Coordinates of C-alpha atoms and ligand atoms in Angstrom, one line a residue:
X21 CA 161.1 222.6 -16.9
X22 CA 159.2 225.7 -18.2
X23 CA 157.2 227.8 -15.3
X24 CA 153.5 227.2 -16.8
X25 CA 152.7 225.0 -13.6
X26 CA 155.4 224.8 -11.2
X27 CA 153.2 222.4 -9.1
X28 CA 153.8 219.6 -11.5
X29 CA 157.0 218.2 -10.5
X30 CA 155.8 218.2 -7.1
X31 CA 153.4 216.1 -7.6
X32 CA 154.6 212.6 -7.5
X33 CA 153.9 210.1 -10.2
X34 CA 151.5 207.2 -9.6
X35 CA 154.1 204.7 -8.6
X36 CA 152.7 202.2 -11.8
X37 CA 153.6 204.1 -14.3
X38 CA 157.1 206.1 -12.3
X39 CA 159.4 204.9 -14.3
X40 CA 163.0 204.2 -13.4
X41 CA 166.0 206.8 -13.9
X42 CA 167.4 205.1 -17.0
X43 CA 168.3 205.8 -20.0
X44 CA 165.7 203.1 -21.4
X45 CA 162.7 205.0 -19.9
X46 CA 163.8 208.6 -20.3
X47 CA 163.0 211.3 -22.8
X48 CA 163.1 210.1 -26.5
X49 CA 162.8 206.2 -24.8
X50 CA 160.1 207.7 -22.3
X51 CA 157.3 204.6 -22.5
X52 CA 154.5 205.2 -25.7
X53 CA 151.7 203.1 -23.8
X54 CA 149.6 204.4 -26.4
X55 CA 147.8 202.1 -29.4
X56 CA 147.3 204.2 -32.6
X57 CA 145.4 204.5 -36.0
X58 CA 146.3 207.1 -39.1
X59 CA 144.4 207.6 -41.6
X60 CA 146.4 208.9 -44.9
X61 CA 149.7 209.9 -42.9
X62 CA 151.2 213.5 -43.9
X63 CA 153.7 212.8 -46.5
X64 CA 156.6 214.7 -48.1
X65 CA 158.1 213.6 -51.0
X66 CA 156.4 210.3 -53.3
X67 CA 156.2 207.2 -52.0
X68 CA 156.5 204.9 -55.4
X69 CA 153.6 203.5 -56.8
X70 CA 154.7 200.1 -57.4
X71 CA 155.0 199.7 -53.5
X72 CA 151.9 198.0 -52.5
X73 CA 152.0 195.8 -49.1
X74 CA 152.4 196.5 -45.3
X75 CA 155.6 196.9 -43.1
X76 CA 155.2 195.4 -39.4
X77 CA 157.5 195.8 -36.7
X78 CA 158.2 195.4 -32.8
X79 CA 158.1 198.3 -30.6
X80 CA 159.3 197.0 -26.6
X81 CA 156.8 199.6 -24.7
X82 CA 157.1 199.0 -20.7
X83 CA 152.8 199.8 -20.1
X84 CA 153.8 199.4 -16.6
X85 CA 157.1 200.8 -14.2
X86 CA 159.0 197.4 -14.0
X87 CA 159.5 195.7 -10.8
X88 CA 163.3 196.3 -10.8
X89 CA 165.1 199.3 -11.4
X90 CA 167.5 197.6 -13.8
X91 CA 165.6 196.4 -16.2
X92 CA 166.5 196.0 -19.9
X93 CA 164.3 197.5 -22.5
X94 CA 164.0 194.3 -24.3
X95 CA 161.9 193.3 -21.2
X96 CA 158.9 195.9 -22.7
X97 CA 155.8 194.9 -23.7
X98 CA 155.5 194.2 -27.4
X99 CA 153.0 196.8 -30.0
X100 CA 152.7 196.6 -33.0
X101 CA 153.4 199.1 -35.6
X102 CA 151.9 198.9 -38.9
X103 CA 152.2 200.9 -41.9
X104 CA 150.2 200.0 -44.8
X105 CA 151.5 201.7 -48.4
X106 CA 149.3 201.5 -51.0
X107 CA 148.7 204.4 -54.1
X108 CA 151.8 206.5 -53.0
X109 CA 149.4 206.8 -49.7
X110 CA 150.4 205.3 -46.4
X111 CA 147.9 204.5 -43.5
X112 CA 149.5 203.3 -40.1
X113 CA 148.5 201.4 -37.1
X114 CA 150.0 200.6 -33.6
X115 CA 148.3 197.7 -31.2
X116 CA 150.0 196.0 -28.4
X117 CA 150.0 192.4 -29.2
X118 CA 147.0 190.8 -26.2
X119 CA 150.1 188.6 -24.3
X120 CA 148.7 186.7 -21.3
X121 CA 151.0 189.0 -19.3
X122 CA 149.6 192.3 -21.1
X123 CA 146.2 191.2 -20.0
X124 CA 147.2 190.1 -16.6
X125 CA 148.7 193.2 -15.7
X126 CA 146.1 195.2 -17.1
X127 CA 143.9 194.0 -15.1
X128 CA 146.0 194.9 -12.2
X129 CA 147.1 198.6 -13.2
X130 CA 151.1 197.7 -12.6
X131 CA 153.3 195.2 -13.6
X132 CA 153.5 192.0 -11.9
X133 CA 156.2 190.0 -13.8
X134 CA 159.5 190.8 -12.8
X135 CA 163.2 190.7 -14.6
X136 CA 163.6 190.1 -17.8
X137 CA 163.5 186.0 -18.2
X138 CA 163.5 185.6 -14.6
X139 CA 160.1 183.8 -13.2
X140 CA 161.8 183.8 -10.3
X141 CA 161.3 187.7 -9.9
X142 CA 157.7 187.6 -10.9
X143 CA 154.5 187.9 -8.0
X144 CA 154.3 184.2 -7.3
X145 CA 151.1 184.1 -8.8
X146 CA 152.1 184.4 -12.2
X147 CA 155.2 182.5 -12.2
X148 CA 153.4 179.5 -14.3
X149 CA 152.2 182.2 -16.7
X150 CA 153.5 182.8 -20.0
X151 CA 156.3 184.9 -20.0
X152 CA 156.3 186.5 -23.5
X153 CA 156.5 190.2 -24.5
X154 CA 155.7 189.2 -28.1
X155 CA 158.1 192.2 -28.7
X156 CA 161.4 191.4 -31.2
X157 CA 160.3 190.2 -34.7
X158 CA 156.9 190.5 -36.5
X159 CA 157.2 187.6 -39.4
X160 CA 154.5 186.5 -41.5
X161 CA 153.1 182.7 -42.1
X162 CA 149.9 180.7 -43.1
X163 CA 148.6 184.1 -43.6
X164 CA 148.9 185.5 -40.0
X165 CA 151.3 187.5 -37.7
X166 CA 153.2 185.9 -35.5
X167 CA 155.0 188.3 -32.6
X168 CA 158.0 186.5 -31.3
X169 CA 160.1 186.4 -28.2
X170 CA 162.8 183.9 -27.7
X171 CA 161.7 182.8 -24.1
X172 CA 158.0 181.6 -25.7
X173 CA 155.7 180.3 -28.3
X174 CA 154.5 182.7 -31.0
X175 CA 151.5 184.4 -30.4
X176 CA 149.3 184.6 -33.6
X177 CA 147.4 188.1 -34.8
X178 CA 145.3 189.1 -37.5
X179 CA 147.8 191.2 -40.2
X180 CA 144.6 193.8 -40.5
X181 CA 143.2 194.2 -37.7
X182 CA 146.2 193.2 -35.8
X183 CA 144.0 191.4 -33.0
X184 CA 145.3 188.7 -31.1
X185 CA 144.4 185.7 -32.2
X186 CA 146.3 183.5 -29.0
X187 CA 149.4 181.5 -28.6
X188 CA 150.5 179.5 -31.5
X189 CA 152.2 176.2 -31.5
X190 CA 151.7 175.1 -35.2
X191 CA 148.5 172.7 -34.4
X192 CA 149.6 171.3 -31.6
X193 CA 152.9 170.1 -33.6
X194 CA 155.7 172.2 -32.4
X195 CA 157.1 170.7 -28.6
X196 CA 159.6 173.2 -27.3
X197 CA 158.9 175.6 -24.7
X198 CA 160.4 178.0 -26.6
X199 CA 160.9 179.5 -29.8
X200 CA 163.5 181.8 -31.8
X201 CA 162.6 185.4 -32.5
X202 CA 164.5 184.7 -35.9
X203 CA 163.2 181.9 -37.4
X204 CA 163.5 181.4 -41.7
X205 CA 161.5 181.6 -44.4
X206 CA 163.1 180.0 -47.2
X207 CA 161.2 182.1 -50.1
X208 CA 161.6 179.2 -52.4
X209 CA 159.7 176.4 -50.8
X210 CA 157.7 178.6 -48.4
X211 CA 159.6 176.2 -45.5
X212 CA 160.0 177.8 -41.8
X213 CA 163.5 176.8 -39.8
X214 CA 163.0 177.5 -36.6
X215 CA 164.6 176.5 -33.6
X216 CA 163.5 176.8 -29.3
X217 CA 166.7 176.8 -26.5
X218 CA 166.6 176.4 -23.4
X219 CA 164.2 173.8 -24.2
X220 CA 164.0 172.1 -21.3
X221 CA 163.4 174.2 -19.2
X222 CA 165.4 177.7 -17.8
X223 CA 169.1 176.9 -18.2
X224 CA 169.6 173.5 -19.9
X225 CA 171.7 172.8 -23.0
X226 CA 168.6 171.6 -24.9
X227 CA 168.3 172.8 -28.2
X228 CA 165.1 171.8 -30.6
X229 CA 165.1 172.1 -34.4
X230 CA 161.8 172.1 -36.3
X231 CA 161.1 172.2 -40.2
X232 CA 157.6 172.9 -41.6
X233 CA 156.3 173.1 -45.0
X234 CA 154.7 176.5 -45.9
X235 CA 150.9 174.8 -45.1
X236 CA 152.6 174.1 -41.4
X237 CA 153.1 170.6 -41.2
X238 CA 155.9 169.7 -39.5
X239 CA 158.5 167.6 -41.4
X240 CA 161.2 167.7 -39.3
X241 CA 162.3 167.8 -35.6
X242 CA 165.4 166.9 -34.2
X243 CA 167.0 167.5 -30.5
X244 CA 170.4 168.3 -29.6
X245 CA 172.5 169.5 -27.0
X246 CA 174.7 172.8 -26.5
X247 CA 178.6 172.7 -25.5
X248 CA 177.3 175.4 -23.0
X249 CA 174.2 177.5 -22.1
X250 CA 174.0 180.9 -23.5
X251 CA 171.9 183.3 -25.9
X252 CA 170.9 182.2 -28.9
X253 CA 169.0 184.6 -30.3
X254 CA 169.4 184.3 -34.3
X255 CA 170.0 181.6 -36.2
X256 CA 170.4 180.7 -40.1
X257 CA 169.6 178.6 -42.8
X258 CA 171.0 176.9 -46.1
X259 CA 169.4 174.7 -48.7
X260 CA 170.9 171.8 -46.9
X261 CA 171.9 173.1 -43.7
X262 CA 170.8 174.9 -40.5
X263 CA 173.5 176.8 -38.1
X264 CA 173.0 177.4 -34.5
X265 CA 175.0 180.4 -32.9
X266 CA 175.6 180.2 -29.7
X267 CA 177.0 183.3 -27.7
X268 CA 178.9 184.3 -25.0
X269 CA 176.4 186.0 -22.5
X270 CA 175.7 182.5 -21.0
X271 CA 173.3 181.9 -18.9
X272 CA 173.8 182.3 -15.0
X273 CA 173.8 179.0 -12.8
X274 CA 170.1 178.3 -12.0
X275 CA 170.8 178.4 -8.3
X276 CA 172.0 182.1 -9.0
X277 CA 168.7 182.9 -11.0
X278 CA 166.6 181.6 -8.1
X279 CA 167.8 184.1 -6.3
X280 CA 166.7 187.0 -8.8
X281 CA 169.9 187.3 -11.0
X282 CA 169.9 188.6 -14.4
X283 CA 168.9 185.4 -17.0
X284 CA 172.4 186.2 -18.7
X285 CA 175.8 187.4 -18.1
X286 CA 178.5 188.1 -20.8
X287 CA 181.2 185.3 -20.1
X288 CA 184.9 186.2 -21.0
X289 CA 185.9 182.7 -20.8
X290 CA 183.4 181.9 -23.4
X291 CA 183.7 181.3 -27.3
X292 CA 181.4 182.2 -29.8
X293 CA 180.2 179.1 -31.0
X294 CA 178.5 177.5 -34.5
X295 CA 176.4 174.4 -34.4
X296 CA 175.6 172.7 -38.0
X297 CA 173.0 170.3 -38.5
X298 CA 171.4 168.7 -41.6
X299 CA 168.2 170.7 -42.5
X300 CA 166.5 167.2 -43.6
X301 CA 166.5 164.2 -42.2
X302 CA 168.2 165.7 -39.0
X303 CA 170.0 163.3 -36.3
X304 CA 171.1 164.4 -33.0
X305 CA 174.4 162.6 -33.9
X306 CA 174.8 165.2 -36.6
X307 CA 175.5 167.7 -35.2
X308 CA 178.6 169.4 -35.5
X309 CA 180.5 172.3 -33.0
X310 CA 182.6 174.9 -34.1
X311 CA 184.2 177.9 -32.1
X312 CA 185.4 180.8 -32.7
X313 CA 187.2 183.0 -29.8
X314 CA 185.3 185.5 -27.3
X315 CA 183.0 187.9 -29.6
X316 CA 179.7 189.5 -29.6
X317 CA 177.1 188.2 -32.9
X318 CA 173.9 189.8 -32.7
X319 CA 172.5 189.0 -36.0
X320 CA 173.1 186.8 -39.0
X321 CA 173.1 188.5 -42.4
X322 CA 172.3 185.2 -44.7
X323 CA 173.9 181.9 -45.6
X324 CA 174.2 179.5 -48.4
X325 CA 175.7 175.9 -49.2
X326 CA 179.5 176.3 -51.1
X327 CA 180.1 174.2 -54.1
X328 CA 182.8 173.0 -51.8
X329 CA 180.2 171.1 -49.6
X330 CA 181.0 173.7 -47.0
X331 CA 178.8 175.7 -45.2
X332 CA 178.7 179.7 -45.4
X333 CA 177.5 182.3 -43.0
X334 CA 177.7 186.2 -43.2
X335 CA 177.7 188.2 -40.2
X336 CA 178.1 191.5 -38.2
X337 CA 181.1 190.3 -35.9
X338 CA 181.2 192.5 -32.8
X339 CA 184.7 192.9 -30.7
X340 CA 183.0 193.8 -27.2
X341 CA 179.8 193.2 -25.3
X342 CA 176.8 195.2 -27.1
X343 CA 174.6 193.7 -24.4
X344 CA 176.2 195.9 -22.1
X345 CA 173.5 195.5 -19.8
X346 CA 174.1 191.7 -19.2
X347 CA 177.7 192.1 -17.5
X348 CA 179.6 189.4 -16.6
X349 CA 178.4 187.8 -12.7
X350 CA 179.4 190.1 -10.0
X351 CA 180.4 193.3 -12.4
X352 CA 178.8 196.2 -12.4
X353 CA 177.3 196.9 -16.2
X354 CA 178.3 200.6 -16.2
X355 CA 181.7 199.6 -15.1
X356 CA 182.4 195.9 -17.2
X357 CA 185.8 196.3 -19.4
X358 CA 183.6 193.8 -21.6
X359 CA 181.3 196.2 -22.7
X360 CA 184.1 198.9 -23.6
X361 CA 184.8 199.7 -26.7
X362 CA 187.9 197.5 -26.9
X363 CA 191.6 199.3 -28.8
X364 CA 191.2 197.1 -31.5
X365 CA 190.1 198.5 -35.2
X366 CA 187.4 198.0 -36.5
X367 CA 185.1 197.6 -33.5
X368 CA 182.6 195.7 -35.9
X369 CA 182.5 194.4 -39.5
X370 CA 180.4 192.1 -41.4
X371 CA 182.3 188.7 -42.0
X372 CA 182.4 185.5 -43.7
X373 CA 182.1 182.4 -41.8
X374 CA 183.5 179.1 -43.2
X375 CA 182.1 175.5 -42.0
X376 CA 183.6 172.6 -43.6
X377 CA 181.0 169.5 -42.8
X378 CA 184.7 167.0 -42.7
X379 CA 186.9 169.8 -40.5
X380 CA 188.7 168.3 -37.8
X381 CA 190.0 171.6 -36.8
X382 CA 187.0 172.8 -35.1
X383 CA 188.6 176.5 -34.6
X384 CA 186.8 179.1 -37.2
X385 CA 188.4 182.3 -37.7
X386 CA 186.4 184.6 -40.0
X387 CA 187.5 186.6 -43.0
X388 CA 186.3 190.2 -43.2
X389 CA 183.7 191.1 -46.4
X390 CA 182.9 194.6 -45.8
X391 CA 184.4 197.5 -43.4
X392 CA 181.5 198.9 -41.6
X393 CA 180.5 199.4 -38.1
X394 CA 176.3 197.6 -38.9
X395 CA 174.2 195.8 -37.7
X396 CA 170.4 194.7 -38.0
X397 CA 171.6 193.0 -41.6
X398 CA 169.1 192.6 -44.3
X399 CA 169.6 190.4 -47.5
X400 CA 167.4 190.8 -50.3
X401 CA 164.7 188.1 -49.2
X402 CA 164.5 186.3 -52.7
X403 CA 167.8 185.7 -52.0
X404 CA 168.1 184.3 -48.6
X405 CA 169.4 180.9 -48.1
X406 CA 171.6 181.1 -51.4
X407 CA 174.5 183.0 -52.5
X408 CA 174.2 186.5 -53.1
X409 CA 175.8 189.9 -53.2
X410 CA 174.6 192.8 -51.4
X411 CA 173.7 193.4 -47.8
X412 CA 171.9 196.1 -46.1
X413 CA 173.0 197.6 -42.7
X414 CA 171.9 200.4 -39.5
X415 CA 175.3 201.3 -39.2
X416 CA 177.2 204.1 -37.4
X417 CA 178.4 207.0 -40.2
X418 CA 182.7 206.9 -39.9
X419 CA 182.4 210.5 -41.1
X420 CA 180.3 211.9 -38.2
X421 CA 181.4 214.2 -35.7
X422 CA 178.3 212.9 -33.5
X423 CA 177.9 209.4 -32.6
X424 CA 174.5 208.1 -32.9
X425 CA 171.8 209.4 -30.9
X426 CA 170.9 206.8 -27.9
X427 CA 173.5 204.9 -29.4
X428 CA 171.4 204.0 -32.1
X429 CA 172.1 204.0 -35.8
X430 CA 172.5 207.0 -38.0
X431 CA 172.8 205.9 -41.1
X432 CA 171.8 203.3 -43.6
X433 CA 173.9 201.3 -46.0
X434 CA 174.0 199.2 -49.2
X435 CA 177.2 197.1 -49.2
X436 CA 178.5 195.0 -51.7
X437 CA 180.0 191.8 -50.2
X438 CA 182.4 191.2 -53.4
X439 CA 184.3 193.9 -53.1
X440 CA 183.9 195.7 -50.0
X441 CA 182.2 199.0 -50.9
X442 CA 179.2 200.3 -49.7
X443 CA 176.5 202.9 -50.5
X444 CA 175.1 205.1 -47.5
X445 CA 172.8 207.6 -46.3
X446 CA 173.6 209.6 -43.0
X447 CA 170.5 210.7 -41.5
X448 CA 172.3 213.4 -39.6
X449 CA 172.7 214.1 -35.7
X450 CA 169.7 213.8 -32.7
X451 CA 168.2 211.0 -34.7
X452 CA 167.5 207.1 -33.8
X453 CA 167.6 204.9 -37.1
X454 CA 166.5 201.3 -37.2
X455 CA 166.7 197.8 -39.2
X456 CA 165.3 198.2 -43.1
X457 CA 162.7 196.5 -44.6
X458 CA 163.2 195.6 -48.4
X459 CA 160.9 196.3 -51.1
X460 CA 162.2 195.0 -54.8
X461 CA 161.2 197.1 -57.3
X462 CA 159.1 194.5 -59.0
X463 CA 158.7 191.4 -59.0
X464 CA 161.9 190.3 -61.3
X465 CA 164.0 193.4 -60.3
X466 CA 167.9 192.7 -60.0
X467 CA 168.9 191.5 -56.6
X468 CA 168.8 194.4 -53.9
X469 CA 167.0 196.9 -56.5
X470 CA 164.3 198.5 -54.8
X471 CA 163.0 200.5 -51.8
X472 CA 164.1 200.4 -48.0
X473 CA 161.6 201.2 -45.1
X474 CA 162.5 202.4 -42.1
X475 CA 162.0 204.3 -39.3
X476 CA 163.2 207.3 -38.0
X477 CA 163.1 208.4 -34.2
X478 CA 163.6 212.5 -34.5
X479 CA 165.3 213.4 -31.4
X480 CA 165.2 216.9 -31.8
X481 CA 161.8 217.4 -32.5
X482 CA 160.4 214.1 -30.3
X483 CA 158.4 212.7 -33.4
X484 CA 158.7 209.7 -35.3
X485 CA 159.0 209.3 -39.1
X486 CA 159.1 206.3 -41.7
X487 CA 161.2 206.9 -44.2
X488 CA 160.9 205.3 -47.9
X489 CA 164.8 205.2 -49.7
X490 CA 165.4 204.2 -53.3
X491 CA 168.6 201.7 -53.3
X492 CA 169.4 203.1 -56.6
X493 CA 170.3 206.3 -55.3
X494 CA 171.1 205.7 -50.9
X495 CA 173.0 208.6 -50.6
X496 CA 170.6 211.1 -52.1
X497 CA 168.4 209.8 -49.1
X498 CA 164.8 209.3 -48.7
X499 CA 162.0 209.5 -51.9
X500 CA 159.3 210.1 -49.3
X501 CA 159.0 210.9 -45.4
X502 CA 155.5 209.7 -43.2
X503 CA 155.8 211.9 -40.5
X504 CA 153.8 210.9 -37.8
X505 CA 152.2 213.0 -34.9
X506 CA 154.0 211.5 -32.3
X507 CA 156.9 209.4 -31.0
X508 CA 157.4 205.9 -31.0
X509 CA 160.3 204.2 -29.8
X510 CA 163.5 202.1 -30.5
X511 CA 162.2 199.2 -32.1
X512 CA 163.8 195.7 -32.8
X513 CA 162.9 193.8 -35.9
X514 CA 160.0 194.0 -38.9
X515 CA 158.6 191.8 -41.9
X516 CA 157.4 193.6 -45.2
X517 CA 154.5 191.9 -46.2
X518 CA 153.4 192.2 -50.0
X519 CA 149.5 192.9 -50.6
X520 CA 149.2 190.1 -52.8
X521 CA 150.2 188.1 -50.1
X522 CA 148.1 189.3 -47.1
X523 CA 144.1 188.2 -46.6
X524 CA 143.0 192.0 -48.8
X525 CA 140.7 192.4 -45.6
X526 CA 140.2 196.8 -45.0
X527 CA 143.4 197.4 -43.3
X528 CA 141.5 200.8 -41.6
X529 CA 138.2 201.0 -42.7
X530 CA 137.4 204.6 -44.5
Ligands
LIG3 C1 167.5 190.5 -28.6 C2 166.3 191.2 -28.4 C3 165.4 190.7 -27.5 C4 165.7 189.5 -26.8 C5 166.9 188.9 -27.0 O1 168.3 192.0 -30.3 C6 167.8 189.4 -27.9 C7 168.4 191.0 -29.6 C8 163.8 192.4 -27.9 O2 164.2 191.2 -27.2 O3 164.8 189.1 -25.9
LIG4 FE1 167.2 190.0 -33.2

């Protein structure tokens, strides 16, 4: 580095916050660690008047250098990023969500809890603890925050002051150890689907589905069992219907997490694999298995009933391991031909999955509804759970002589599902993009007419912005620009939350 004090790099970091020599901790992913408050962000542009709500979303920000080298960035403790958009002005916030294991290694000055999903790795004193970052999806219900990981409950926080209100199991009613980071809201009866694996504890097939009314009381909760153990992170959700997805990086043999392997490793001899289930008046007897062949699926897009009495789900369908970091057991994950990008074309597109309720062939094969290389889907939300026709996607720009930066997004799109075509804007080279929030232009705007939120990690200057795009116009890019006085970094998922909605407590006070 520069020669203003040479002495600094021979000093050695504390050894709590030396970070390893990964890409997940280094330069434009170098830990935040920081909570933040701005009042009236600097703005270019005009952010529309009609928007009027807050965008959350998860930030995974290690506070402490993990205990192993290896570790994933998923495995960061969860903050929370809030921009509230009101008046063409925006105001933003960033708190790290109070997990027991945020104040537990607080307290201690380093981490304490090991691997990602391992309590096996952790200082034996906290391996009864509760193990959740809080740090992949913000979603909003009976007019709180929850912050989600998969491996936990939900812990609960004020949408203002985004304190931590404490672990949240729906009134005692909710029984799983666990619970999805991608639950559903269905927007027309205010219902949550949602869904905990590895319900019985680390590495069993136990799978439980929960439905509750939008006041939280539980109407339905049925337990099933998996053909194998394996992710599960999203889900989805028709009128009638739920689908599990279950995944190919399986989990490792218990005996081999005991002795501090990784939670999961991609399996080749694996199929991707679709569970149905009634949404009411579910039996574990109902439940019905369908597989498709070895293939990543990160995230479902939406889902809705056929008049055929079939079941449909839209996807990003994935051709190699994007969890490159999970390899399969005994590979090294810088070497694993799973994670390569594989000779096929495309690499990725969004699909159509068809599940007939009276199949006896239980083999799916998908059929392709747009072209692009996406993921982190978003569906209008007044249209989730029924049919509908446009998707947005982070994707990767065909046209760019860069690939994304930190292998990242770089651009955003607005696909039409009926016919293939899609709408984009490519933010360029040396930047980071991320999933979208959608804002419809009022109320009773046509489907996917409105304003996308998202947020921008500028590589080449090290600063963050949140970028506001009119879907009317995506490749003209974006309206407005919040560009904040620092860097945040990768994020996962985020929740727009309209005012109207929210308690109307002072978001900052003046
Ligand atoms: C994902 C993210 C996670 C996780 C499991 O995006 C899967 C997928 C941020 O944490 O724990
Ligand atoms: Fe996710």
């Amino acid at each position: 580095m520069g020669a203003a004090y040479r002495v600094a790099s021979e000093l050695a970091l504390q050894p709590e916050v030396d970070y390893p020599n990964s890409p997940f901790f280094l330069g434009p992913e170098a830990p935040c660690r920081f909570e933040a408050e701005v009042f009236n962000c600097v703005v270019r542009g005009e952010i529309p008047k009609q928007i009027d709500g807050t965008y959350y979303r998860c930030m995974p920000d290690h506070l402490w250098a993990p205990l192993y080298d290896d570790d994933v960035f998923i495995n960061g403790d969860g903050a929370i990023d809030a921009v509230r958009i009101k008046d063409g002005h925006a105001d933003f916030k960033q708190k790290f969500v109070r997990t027991e294991r945020f104040t537990i290694e607080r307290a201690a000055r380093r981490a304490v809890f090991g691997k990602y999903r391992n309590r096996y790795t952790d200082d034996i004193r906290v391996k009864h603890k509760i193990h959740s970052t809080a740090n992949t999806h913000v979603i909003y219900f009976e007019k709180q925050l929850l912050a989600l990981k998969e491996d936990s409950l939900p812990y609960a926080m004020n949408p203002d002051t985004l304190e931590t209100k404490g672990v949240y199991d729906f009134h005692g009613q909710y029984t799983s150890p666990t619970f999805t980071a991608h639950p559903k809201i269905d927007p027309h009866t205010g219902e949550l689907i949602t869904m905990g694996y590895e319900a019985k504890g680390d590495m069993t097939t136990d799978v439980a589905y929960f439905l509750f009314d939008k006041t939280g009381k539980k109407l339905e909760e049925c337990w099933i069992n998996t053909p194998y153990v394996g992710m599960m992170h999203d889900m989805a959700a028709t009128d009638k219907w739920i689908v599990f997805i279950l995944t190919p990086l399986a989990g490792v043999p218990l005996d081999l997490l005991k002795q501090g392997h990784k939670h999961f490793a991609w399996d080749e001899n694996k199929p991707l694999t679709f569970g149905i289930l009634p949404r009411r008046d579910a039996k574990p007897q109902d439940v019905k298995w369908f597989h498709y062949k070895n293939a990543f699926y990160g995230h479902s897009g939406n889902a809705f009933d056929g008049e055929d009495g079939c079941v449909y789900l839209d996807s990003p369908l994935t051709y190699m391991n994007k969890f490159w970091f999970f390899p399969p057991i005994g590979e090294d994950m810088h070497r694993a031909k799973s994670a390569q990008r594989p000779m096929r074309d495309p690499v990725s597109h969004y699909v159509r999955w068809k599940f007939d309720p009276n199949a006896t062939d239980l083999y799916v094969e998908p059929e392709e509804l747009v072209n692009v290389n996406g993921e982190m889907p978003k569906v209008d939300p007044r249209y989730e759970t029924k049919p509908y026709n446009f998707v947005f996607l982070a994707m990767t720009d065909p046209e760019a002589e860069e690939a994304p930066a930190g292998g990242i997004y770089n651009a955003i799109a607005k696909c039409n599902i009926n016919d293939g075509t899609y709408e984009y804007w490519s933010a360029g080279i040396n930047i980071a993009l991320h999933e979208v929030a959608f804002v419809p232009r009022f109320p009773e705007a046509p489907e996917a007419d409105g304003y996308l939120i998202s947020v921008v990690n500028r590589h080449d200057k090290l600063l963050t912005d949140i970028v506001i795009l009119d879907t009317a116009d995506m490749a003209k890019g974006p309206v407005a620009i919040i560009e904040l006085p620092f860097r945040l970094r990768n994020g996962i998922h985020g929740s727009w939350v309209d005012q109207e909605d929210l308690p109307g407590e002072d978001f900052v006070k003046p």
